[in-house]
Structures are given as structure tokens and as C-alpha cells.
mmCIF file of C-alpha atoms and ligand atoms in Angstrom:
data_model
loop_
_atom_site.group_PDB
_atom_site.id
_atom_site.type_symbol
_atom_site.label_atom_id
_atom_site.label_comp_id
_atom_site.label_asym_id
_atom_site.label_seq_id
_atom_site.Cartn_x
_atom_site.Cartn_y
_atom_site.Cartn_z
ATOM 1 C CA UNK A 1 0.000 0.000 0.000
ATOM 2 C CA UNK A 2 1.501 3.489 -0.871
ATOM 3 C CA UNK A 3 1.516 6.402 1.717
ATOM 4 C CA UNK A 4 -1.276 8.176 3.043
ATOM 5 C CA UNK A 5 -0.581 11.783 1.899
ATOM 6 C CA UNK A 6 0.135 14.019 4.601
ATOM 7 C CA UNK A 7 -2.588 16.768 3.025
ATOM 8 C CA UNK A 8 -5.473 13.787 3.185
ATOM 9 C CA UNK A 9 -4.814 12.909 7.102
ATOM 10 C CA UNK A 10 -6.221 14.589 10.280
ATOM 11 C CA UNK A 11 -2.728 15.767 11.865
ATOM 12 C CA UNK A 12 -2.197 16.115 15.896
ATOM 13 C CA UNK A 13 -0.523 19.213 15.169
ATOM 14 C CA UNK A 14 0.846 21.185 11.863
ATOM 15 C CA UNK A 15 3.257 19.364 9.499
ATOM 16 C CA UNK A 16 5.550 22.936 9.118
ATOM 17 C CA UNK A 17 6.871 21.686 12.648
ATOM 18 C CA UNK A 18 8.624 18.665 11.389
ATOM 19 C CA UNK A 19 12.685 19.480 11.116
ATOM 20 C CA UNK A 20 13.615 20.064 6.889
ATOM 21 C CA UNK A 21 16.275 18.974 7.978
ATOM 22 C CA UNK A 22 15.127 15.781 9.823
ATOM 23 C CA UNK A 23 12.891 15.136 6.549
ATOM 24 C CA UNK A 24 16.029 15.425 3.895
ATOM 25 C CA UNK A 25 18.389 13.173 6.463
ATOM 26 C CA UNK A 26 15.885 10.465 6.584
ATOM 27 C CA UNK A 27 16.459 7.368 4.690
ATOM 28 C CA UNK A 28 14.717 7.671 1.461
ATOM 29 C CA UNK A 29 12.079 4.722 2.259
ATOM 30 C CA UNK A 30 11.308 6.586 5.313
ATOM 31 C CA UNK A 31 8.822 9.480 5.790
ATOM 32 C CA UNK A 32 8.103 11.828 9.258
ATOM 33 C CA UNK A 33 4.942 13.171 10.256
ATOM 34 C CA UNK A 34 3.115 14.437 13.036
ATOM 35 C CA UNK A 35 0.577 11.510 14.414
ATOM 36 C CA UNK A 36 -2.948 11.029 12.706
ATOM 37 C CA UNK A 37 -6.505 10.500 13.912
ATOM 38 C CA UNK A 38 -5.906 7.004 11.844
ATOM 39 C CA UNK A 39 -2.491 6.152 12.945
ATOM 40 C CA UNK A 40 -3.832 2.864 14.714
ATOM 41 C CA UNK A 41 -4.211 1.379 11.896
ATOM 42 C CA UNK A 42 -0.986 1.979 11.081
ATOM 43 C CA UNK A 43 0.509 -0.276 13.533
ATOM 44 C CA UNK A 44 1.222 2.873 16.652
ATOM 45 C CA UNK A 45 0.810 0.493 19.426
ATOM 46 C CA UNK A 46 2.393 -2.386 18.136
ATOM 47 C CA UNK A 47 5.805 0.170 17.911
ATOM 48 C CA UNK A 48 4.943 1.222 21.521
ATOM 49 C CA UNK A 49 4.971 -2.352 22.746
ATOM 50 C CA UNK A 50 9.025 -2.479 22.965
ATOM 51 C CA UNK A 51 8.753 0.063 24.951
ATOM 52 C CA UNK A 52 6.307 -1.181 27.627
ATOM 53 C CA UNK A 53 3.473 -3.011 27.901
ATOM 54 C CA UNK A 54 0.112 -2.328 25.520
ATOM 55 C CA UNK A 55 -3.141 -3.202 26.029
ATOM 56 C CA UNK A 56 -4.907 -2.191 23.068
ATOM 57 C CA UNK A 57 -7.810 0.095 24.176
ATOM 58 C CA UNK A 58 -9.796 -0.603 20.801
ATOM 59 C CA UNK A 59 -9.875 2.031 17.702
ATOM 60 C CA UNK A 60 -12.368 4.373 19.551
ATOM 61 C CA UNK A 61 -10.782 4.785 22.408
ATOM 62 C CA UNK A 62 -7.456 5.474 20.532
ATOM 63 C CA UNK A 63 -9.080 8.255 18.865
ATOM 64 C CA UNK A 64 -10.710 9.746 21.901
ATOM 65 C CA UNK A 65 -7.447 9.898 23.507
ATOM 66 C CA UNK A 66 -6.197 11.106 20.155
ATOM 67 C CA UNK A 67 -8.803 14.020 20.954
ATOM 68 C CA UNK A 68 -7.969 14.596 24.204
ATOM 69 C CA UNK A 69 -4.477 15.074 23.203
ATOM 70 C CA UNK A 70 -5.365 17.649 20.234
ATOM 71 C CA UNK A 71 -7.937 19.595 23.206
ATOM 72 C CA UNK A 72 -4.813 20.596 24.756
ATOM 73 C CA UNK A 73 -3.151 23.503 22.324
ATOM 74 C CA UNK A 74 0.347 23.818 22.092
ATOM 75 C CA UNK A 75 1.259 20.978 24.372
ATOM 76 C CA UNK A 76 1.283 17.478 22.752
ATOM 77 C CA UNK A 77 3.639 16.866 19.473
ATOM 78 C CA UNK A 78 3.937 12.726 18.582
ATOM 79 C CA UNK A 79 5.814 12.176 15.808
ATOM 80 C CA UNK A 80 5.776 9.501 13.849
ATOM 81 C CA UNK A 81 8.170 7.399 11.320
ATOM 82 C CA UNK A 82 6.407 5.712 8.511
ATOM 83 C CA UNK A 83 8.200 3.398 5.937
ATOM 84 C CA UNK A 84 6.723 4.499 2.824
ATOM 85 C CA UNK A 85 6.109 0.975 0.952
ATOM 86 C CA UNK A 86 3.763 -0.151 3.644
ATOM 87 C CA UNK A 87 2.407 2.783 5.319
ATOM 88 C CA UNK A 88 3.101 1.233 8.369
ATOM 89 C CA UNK A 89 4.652 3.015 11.754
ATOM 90 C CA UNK A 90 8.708 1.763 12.292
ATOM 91 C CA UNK A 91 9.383 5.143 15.223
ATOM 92 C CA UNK A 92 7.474 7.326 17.333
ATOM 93 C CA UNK A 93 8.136 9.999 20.265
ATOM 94 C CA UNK A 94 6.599 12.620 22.336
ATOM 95 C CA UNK A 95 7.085 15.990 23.350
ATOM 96 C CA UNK A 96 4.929 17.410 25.815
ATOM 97 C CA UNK A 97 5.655 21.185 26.594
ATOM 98 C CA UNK A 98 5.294 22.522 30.180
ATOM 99 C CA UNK A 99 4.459 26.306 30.927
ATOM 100 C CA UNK A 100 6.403 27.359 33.736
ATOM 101 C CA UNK A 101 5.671 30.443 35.869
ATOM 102 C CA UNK A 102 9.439 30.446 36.193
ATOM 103 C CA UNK A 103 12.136 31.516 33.515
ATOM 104 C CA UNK A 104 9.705 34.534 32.678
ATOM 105 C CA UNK A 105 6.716 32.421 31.882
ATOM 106 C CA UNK A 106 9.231 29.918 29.981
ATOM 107 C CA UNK A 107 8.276 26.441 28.548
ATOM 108 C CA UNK A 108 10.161 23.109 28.716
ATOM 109 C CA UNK A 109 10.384 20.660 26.596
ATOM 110 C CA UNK A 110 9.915 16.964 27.672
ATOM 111 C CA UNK A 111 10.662 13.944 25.701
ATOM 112 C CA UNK A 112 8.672 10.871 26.489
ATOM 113 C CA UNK A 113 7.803 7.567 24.726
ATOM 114 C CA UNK A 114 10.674 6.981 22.258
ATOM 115 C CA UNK A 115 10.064 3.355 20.443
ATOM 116 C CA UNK A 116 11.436 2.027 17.682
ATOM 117 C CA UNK A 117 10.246 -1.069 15.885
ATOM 118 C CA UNK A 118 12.756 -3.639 17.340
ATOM 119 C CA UNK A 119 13.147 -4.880 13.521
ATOM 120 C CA UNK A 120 14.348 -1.448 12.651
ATOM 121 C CA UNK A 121 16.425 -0.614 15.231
ATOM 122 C CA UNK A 122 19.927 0.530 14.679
ATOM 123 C CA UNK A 123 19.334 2.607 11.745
ATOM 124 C CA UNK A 124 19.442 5.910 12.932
ATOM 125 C CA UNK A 125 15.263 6.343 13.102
ATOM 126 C CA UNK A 126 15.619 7.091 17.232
ATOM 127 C CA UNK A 127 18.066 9.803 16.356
ATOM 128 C CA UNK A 128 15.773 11.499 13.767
ATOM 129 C CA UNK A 129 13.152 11.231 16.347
ATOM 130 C CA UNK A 130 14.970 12.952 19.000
ATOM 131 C CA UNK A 131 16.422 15.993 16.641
ATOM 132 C CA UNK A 132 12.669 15.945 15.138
ATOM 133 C CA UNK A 133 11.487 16.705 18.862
ATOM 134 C CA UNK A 134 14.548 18.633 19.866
ATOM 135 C CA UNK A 135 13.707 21.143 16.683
ATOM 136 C CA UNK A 136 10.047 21.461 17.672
ATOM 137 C CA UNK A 137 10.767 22.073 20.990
ATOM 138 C CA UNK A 138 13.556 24.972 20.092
ATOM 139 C CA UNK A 139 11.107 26.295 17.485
ATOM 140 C CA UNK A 140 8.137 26.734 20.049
ATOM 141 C CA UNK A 141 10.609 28.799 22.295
ATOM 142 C CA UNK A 142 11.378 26.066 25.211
ATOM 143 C CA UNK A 143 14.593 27.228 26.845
ATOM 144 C CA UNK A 144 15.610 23.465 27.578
ATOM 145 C CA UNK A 145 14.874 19.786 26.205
ATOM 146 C CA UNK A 146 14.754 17.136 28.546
ATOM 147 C CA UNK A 147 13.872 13.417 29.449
ATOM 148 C CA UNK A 148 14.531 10.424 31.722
ATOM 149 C CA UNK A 149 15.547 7.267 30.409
ATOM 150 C CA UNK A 150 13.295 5.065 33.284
ATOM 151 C CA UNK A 151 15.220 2.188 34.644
ATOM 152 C CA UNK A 152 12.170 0.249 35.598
ATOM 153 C CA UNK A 153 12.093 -0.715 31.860
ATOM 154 C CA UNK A 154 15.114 -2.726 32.515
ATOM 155 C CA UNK A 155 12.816 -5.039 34.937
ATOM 156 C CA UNK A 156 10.073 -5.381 32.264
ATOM 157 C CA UNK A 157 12.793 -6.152 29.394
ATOM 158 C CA UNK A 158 15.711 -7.099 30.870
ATOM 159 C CA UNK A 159 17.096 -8.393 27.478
ATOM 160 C CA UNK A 160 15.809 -5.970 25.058
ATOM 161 C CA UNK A 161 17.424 -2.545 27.366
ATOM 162 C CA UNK A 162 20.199 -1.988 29.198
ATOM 163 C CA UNK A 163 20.758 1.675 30.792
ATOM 164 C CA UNK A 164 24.251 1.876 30.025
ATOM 165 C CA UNK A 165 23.418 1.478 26.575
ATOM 166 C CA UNK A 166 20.448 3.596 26.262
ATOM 167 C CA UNK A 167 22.519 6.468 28.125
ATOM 168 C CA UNK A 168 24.898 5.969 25.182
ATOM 169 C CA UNK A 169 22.124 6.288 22.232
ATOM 170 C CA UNK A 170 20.816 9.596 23.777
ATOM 171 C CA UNK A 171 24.137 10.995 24.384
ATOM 172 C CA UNK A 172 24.867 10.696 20.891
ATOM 173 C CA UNK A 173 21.614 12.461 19.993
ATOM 174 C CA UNK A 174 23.260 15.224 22.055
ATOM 175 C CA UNK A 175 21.959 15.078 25.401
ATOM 176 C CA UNK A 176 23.857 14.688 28.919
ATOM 177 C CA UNK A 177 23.250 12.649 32.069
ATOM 178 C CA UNK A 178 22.419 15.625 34.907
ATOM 179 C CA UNK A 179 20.900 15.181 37.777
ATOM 180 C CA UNK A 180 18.404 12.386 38.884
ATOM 181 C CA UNK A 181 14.939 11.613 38.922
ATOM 182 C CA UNK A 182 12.973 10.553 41.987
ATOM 183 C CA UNK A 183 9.738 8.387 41.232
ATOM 184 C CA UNK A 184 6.362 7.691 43.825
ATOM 185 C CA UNK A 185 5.058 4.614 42.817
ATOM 186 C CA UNK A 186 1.432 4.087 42.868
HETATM 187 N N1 ACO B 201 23.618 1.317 22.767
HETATM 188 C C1 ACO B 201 24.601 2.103 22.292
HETATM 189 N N2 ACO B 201 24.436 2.937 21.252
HETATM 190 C C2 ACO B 201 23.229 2.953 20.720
HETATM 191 C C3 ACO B 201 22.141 2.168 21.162
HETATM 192 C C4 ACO B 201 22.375 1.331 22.224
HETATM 193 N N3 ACO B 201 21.405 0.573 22.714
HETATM 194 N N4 ACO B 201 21.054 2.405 20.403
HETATM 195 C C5 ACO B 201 21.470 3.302 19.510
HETATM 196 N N5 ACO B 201 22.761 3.625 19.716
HETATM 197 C C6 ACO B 201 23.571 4.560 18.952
HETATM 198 C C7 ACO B 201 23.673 4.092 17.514
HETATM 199 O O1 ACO B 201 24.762 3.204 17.320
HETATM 200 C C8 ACO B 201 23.866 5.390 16.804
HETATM 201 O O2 ACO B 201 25.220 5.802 16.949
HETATM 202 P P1 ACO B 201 26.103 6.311 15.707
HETATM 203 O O3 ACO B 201 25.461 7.620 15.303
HETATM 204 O O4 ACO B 201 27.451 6.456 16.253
HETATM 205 O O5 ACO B 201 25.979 5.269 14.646
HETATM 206 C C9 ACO B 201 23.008 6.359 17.592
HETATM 207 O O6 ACO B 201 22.908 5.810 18.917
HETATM 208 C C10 ACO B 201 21.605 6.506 17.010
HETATM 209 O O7 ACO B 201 20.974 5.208 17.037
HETATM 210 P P2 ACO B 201 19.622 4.872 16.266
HETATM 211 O O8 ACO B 201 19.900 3.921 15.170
HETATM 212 O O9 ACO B 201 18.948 6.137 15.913
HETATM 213 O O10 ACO B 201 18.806 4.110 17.412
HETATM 214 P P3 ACO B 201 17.418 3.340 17.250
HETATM 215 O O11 ACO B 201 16.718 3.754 16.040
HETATM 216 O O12 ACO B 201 17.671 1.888 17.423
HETATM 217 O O13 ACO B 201 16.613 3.846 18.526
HETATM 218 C C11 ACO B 201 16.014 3.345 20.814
HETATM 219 C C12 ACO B 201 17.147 3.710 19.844
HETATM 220 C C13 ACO B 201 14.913 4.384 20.747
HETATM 221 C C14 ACO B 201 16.570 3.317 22.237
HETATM 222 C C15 ACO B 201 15.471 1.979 20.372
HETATM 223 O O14 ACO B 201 16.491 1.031 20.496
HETATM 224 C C16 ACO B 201 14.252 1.510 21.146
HETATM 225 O O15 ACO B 201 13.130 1.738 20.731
HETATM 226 N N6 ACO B 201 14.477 0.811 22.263
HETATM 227 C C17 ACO B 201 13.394 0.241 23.060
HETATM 228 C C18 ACO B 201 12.482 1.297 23.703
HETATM 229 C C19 ACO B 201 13.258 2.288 24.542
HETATM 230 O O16 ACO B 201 14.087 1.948 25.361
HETATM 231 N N7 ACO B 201 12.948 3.583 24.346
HETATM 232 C C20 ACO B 201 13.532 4.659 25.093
HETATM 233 C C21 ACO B 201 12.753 4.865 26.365
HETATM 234 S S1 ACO B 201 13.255 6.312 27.282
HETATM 235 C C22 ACO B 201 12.334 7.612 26.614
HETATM 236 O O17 ACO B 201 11.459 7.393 25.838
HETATM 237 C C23 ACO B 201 12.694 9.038 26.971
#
């Protein structure tokens, strides 16, 4: 099946956001677009499951939260990575932007919910992911990018991540380690 064109999908947010130069680094079989309303047919959770576990809340519920997402302006970008042959999701990330009352009313820029298709790993589509977020996050005027790398994924896939190694990947995608995060688990 070709690709859906961008201009005939409901978009989470505008396609101008996505990086030209993420778009002309990808691989040419590749495409990057902001998430659509009909992106769970295109395989979203399935990606998302080597990240955590998915139970799959059904098509309508997808799009409701889909909706809820959209409700909220200027504060949810998913991005995903589509291999053009199939139409069918290999990446995917978040940014969510938080409106501090700090920093002169700044914004920061958090990174959640990278996953790559574990087929496609290791060909750079993480790294477009993260400079695709990283540009939307400069562009909307964030004064700093973060995220946390959790380290209870290492007790759901224990084969699949190590920390170490995932501190590596994001360090080449420019980030450093700084700081810590402190969790209360419900
Ligand atoms: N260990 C060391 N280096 C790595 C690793 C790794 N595990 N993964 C990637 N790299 C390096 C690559 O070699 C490459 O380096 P190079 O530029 O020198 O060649 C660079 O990082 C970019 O790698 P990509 O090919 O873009 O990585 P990939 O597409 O495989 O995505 C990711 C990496 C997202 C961690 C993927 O392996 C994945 O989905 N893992 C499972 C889910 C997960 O852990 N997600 C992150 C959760 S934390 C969060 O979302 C904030």
C-alpha cells in the first residue's frame, strides 16, 4: 500500500513543525509526520509495545485519547516514522511542553515515549526522532529539552534494554546525564 498523503490525514498538530532537515536526512524509504486520527491502523501500538506493555484500548478509544491530546493547544507533538512501501509506523516519540511560571513564563520541553520497531532498530530512526522533537521544541521557544531514560524498563525487558546502553544512544543524539529523577510509585 503506498503512503497516506500528509494533506489527506487529520494531523495532531501542523506538518511545518517537522525538522527540513530531519525530513532530507531520513532514509529515502522513510517518511516523518506528526501523528494522525488514523495512525492505529498503522501499527502505533504495536511500535509502543518495545517500549512497555500495551493493552490495546480498541480504535475508539485510541481516537478519543487522540482528541484529548489535540484539546490541549500547544502541548502534545507525537511524531511519527512511517516506511513508505507499507504505510506502516517503524518510530514514534513525544514531546509534551510545560508552561512554567518560572524563567519569565518559559516552557520546557519533555521527551517521552521513544520506540522504535525492534526490527528497525539501529538505523538511525531514534536519532531522527529525537532531533525531530529537539527542533520542535527549540522552534516553540522552550529554553531546555529534557527526558529520563526510566530504569524500571530494565525489569520489564531485561534483554531488550540496558541503561548503560540507552545512556549511550541519547548521548549521541546530544543530550547529557544531569541530575536524577525521583519516582512515587502508585
Ligand atoms: N547502545 C549504544 N548505542 C546505541 C544504542 C544502544 N542501545 N542504540 C542506539 N545507539 C547509537 C547508535 O549506534 C547510533 O550511533 P552512531 O550515530 O554512532 O551510529 C546512535 O545511537 C543513534 O541510534 P539509532 O539507530 O537512531 O537508534 P534506534 O533507532 O535503534 O533507537 C532506541 C534507539 C529508541 C533506544 C530503540 O532502540 C528503542 O526503541 N528501544 C526500546 C524502547 C526504549 O528503550 N525507548 C527509550 C525509552 S526512554 C524515553 O522514551 C525518553
Amino acid at each position: 500500500m503506498p503512503l497516506t498523503p500528509n494533506t489527506e490525514l487529520d494531523l495532531l498538530f501542523p506538518d511545518s513543525l517537522i525538522s527540513g532537515d530531519v525530513k532530507r536526512a531520513l532514509h529515502q524509504d522513510l517518511h516523518i509526520r506528526p501523528l494522525a486520527s488514523t495512525d492505529y491502523n498503522r501499527g502505533h501500538l504495536s511500535v509502543l509495545s518495545v517500549l512497555t506493555e500495551i493493552s490495546d484500548p480498541g480504535e475508539a478509544a485510541w481516537k478519543a485519547q487522540f482528541d484529548a491530546l489535540r484539546a490541549f493547544p500547544e502541548t502534545y507533538y507525537v511524531v511519527v516514522i512511517l516506511d513508505r512501501a507499507t504505510d506502516k509506523i517503524f518510530g514514534v516519540g513525544t514531546l509534551v511542553v510545560e508552561r512554567k511560571f518560572t524563567r519569565g513564563l518559559g516552557k520546557v520541553g519533555h521527551i517521552e515515549d521513544i520506540a522504535v520497531d525492534k526490527a528497525q532498530q539501529g538505523k538511525k530512526i531514534g536519532l531522527r526522532i529525537i532531533n525531530a522533537l529537539t527542533y520542535i521544541s527549540e522552534t516553540l521557544g522552550c529554553y531546555k529539552t529534557i527526558l529520563n531514560c526510566s530504569e524500571s524498563n530494565l525489569i520489564i525487558y531485561p534483554r531488550l534494554i540496558d541503561l548503560r546502553r540507552k545512556l549511550a544512544f541519547y548521548e549521541k543524539c546530544g543530550f547529557e546525564k544531569k541530575e536524577c529523577e525521583m519516582v512515587y510509585q502508585v
